Amino acid sequence: MTCLPAHTDKKLGLVIDLDTCVGCQACVTACKEWNTGGHMAPLTDIDPYGGDADGVWFNRVHSYEHLTEMGGRTVNFPRSCLHCETPACVTVCPTGASYKRASDGIVLVDEDKCIGCKLCSWACPYGAREFDTDVGVMKKCTLCVDRIYNDNLAEEDRVPACVAACPTSARHFGDLGDPASAISQLVAERGGVDLMPELGYQPTNKYLPPRAHTQRAVSVPAPPLEPVRAEGGFLGWVDRMLSH
């Protein structure tokens, strides 16, 4: 078994707003693009243009139809590693390949130590582990460690690729161990929740639940449009010919 740090200096993680996520897959694509040449590269593709495409994806988005008293709505649910406080994927690892960093709380995989036993993927209840069949090792979200600490990037760009790409600002990044941080205040304000808290793994990442819809869309009756006919010139002639 691999031991966990007794304390982490920070708790870096993501907060995902299920109210504003539109399921556009921009985060999925940006994650794949950055990480296929990043810390855990490559992110193998299997038969990408065939009928049975598969491969390694650190971030996946699932869409569900949710019925409420006000009617139905689509909820888009992004899923990736939650960088848990007490991750089962780490404690079950027999070689120390899966580990949690004491400096920032990020859970990573040391590919040089991974033997591909898949115990971590069986232990993770969130389905966040991705086995690379080409390389024979387990891979996962790194929170873009090669990006968030990259001094060659502008400070505003030192966020995970998925956060930078989100067109609706549904993804937020920061230190969830600091109650005064903007991301922690957002969680407190919106009532952010853990995914499956009853399991006791204490995910660092949080989800902001969809806001309740207070009313249906207002139906505004409008008069029918008057037909428009070109009266003269070439367009008028074309219109008359096509009308016959």
Short mmCIF file of C-alpha atoms in Angstrom, two decimals, residues 22-193:
data_model
loop_
_atom_site.label_atom_id
_atom_site.label_comp_id
_atom_site.label_asym_id
_atom_site.label_seq_id
_atom_site.Cartn_x
_atom_site.Cartn_y
_atom_site.Cartn_z
CA VAL A 22 -23.56 23.47 -21.96
CA GLY A 23 -21.86 20.18 -22.82
CA CYS A 24 -19.93 21.66 -25.73
CA GLN A 25 -16.92 19.34 -25.14
CA ALA A 26 -14.45 22.25 -25.37
CA CYS A 27 -12.89 21.15 -22.06
CA VAL A 28 -12.55 17.59 -23.35
CA THR A 29 -10.83 18.68 -26.55
CA ALA A 30 -8.54 21.21 -24.85
CA CYS A 31 -7.52 18.64 -22.25
CA LYS A 32 -6.69 16.08 -24.92
CA GLU A 33 -4.75 18.62 -26.99
CA TRP A 34 -2.62 19.87 -24.10
CA ASN A 35 -1.96 16.59 -22.34
CA THR A 36 -1.18 14.55 -25.41
CA GLY A 37 2.13 16.41 -25.34
CA GLY A 38 2.29 17.09 -21.63
CA HIS A 39 3.18 15.44 -18.32
CA MET A 40 1.39 12.14 -19.04
CA ALA A 41 1.94 12.07 -22.81
CA PRO A 42 1.00 10.46 -25.05
CA LEU A 43 -2.76 10.12 -24.72
CA THR A 44 -3.23 7.16 -27.02
CA ASP A 45 -6.01 7.05 -29.62
CA ILE A 46 -7.33 3.69 -30.81
CA ASP A 47 -8.99 3.53 -34.23
CA PRO A 48 -9.90 7.26 -34.01
CA TYR A 49 -11.57 7.37 -37.43
CA GLY A 50 -13.18 3.93 -37.31
CA GLY A 51 -16.44 2.58 -36.02
CA ASP A 52 -15.01 1.54 -32.65
CA ALA A 53 -13.01 4.61 -31.66
CA ASP A 54 -11.49 4.59 -28.20
CA GLY A 55 -8.51 5.97 -26.33
CA VAL A 56 -7.28 7.84 -23.28
CA TRP A 57 -9.33 10.84 -22.17
CA PHE A 58 -8.73 12.59 -18.85
CA ASN A 59 -12.02 14.46 -19.05
CA ARG A 60 -15.38 13.20 -20.27
CA VAL A 61 -18.77 14.93 -20.38
CA HIS A 62 -22.02 13.02 -19.89
CA SER A 63 -25.46 14.50 -20.58
CA TYR A 64 -28.66 13.58 -18.77
CA GLU A 65 -32.30 14.58 -19.04
CA HIS A 66 -33.65 15.71 -15.67
CA LEU A 67 -37.37 16.09 -14.98
CA THR A 68 -38.47 18.74 -12.49
CA GLU A 69 -41.80 20.25 -11.48
CA MET A 70 -41.18 22.99 -14.03
CA GLY A 71 -40.46 20.53 -16.83
CA GLY A 72 -37.42 18.83 -18.28
CA ARG A 73 -33.90 20.13 -18.62
CA THR A 74 -30.56 18.80 -19.85
CA VAL A 75 -27.80 18.54 -17.25
CA ASN A 76 -24.26 18.19 -18.60
CA PHE A 77 -21.93 16.43 -16.19
CA PRO A 78 -18.14 16.68 -16.73
CA ARG A 79 -16.20 13.84 -15.10
CA SER A 80 -12.49 13.64 -14.29
CA CYS A 81 -10.23 12.85 -11.33
CA LEU A 82 -11.47 14.59 -8.18
CA HIS A 83 -8.06 14.60 -6.40
CA CYS A 84 -9.61 13.22 -3.23
CA GLU A 85 -8.37 13.96 0.27
CA THR A 86 -8.18 10.22 0.98
CA PRO A 87 -7.99 8.63 -2.49
CA ALA A 88 -8.49 4.87 -2.59
CA CYS A 89 -6.53 4.74 -5.85
CA VAL A 90 -3.39 5.76 -3.94
CA THR A 91 -3.68 3.55 -0.87
CA VAL A 92 -4.37 0.44 -2.98
CA CYS A 93 -1.32 0.94 -5.24
CA PRO A 94 1.28 -1.80 -4.54
CA THR A 95 4.27 0.04 -6.04
CA GLY A 96 3.81 3.68 -5.03
CA ALA A 97 3.09 4.68 -8.62
CA SER A 98 -0.10 6.45 -7.56
CA TYR A 99 0.65 9.18 -5.06
CA LYS A 100 -0.71 12.41 -3.60
CA ARG A 101 1.59 15.43 -3.45
CA ALA A 102 2.04 17.11 -0.08
CA SER A 103 2.70 20.49 -1.69
CA ASP A 104 -0.63 20.96 -3.46
CA GLY A 105 -2.74 17.83 -2.94
CA ILE A 106 -2.68 16.79 -6.60
CA VAL A 107 -2.94 13.03 -7.23
CA LEU A 108 -0.53 11.80 -9.90
CA VAL A 109 0.87 8.60 -11.42
CA ASP A 110 4.58 7.82 -11.76
CA GLU A 111 4.65 5.87 -15.02
CA ASP A 112 8.09 4.45 -14.23
CA LYS A 113 6.64 2.67 -11.19
CA CYS A 114 3.28 1.65 -12.67
CA ILE A 115 3.01 -2.07 -13.50
CA GLY A 116 -0.43 -1.82 -15.09
CA CYS A 117 -2.17 -3.96 -12.48
CA LYS A 118 -5.31 -1.77 -12.66
CA LEU A 119 -5.97 -1.98 -8.93
CA CYS A 120 -6.33 1.81 -8.81
CA SER A 121 -9.01 1.83 -11.49
CA TRP A 122 -10.97 -0.83 -9.62
CA ALA A 123 -10.64 1.12 -6.37
CA CYS A 124 -11.71 4.49 -7.83
CA PRO A 125 -15.52 4.77 -7.56
CA TYR A 126 -15.60 7.74 -9.96
CA GLY A 127 -14.19 6.00 -13.03
CA ALA A 128 -11.45 8.58 -13.34
CA ARG A 129 -8.57 6.27 -14.26
CA GLU A 130 -7.63 5.63 -17.89
CA PHE A 131 -5.52 2.61 -18.87
CA ASP A 132 -3.26 3.20 -21.86
CA THR A 133 -3.12 -0.14 -23.64
CA ASP A 134 -0.28 0.97 -25.90
CA VAL A 135 2.03 1.88 -23.02
CA GLY A 136 0.63 -0.55 -20.45
CA VAL A 137 0.27 2.00 -17.64
CA MET A 138 -2.53 3.87 -15.92
CA LYS A 139 -3.06 7.57 -16.64
CA LYS A 140 -5.27 10.32 -15.22
CA CYS A 141 -5.95 14.04 -14.90
CA THR A 142 -2.91 15.95 -13.63
CA LEU A 143 -4.62 19.33 -13.23
CA CYS A 144 -2.13 20.31 -15.94
CA VAL A 145 0.84 20.48 -13.53
CA ASP A 146 3.06 21.36 -16.48
CA ARG A 147 0.85 24.35 -17.18
CA ILE A 148 -0.22 25.79 -13.81
CA TYR A 149 3.42 26.11 -12.69
CA ASN A 150 4.81 27.15 -16.09
CA ASP A 151 6.59 30.51 -15.69
CA ASN A 152 6.78 30.85 -19.47
CA LEU A 153 3.03 31.39 -19.59
CA ALA A 154 1.24 34.58 -18.66
CA GLU A 155 -0.18 34.40 -15.15
CA GLU A 156 -3.77 34.36 -16.38
CA ASP A 157 -2.96 31.32 -18.54
CA ARG A 158 -1.58 29.26 -15.65
CA VAL A 159 -4.79 27.31 -15.21
CA PRO A 160 -5.75 23.82 -16.42
CA ALA A 161 -6.44 23.65 -20.15
CA CYS A 162 -10.08 22.73 -19.53
CA VAL A 163 -10.62 25.89 -17.47
CA ALA A 164 -8.98 28.12 -20.07
CA ALA A 165 -11.12 26.66 -22.87
CA CYS A 166 -14.56 26.78 -21.23
CA PRO A 167 -16.69 29.33 -23.17
CA THR A 168 -19.28 29.70 -20.40
CA SER A 169 -16.86 29.93 -17.45
CA ALA A 170 -18.40 26.79 -15.96
CA ARG A 171 -15.02 25.57 -14.72
CA HIS A 172 -13.02 27.26 -11.95
CA PHE A 173 -9.57 26.51 -10.54
CA GLY A 174 -7.91 27.43 -7.27
CA ASP A 175 -6.97 26.49 -3.72
CA LEU A 176 -9.96 24.88 -2.03
CA GLY A 177 -7.95 24.60 1.18
CA ASP A 178 -8.01 28.38 1.60
CA PRO A 179 -11.42 29.56 2.85
CA ALA A 180 -10.62 33.10 1.67
CA SER A 181 -9.86 32.09 -1.93
CA ALA A 182 -12.30 33.10 -4.65
CA ILE A 183 -13.03 29.47 -5.49
CA SER A 184 -13.82 28.56 -1.87
CA GLN A 185 -16.13 31.55 -1.56
CA LEU A 186 -17.90 30.47 -4.74
CA VAL A 187 -18.48 27.02 -3.27
CA ALA A 188 -19.86 28.53 -0.07
CA GLU A 189 -22.11 30.97 -1.94
CA ARG A 190 -23.58 28.40 -4.32
CA GLY A 191 -23.69 25.41 -1.96
CA GLY A 192 -21.05 23.34 -3.77
CA VAL A 193 -21.20 19.60 -3.14
#
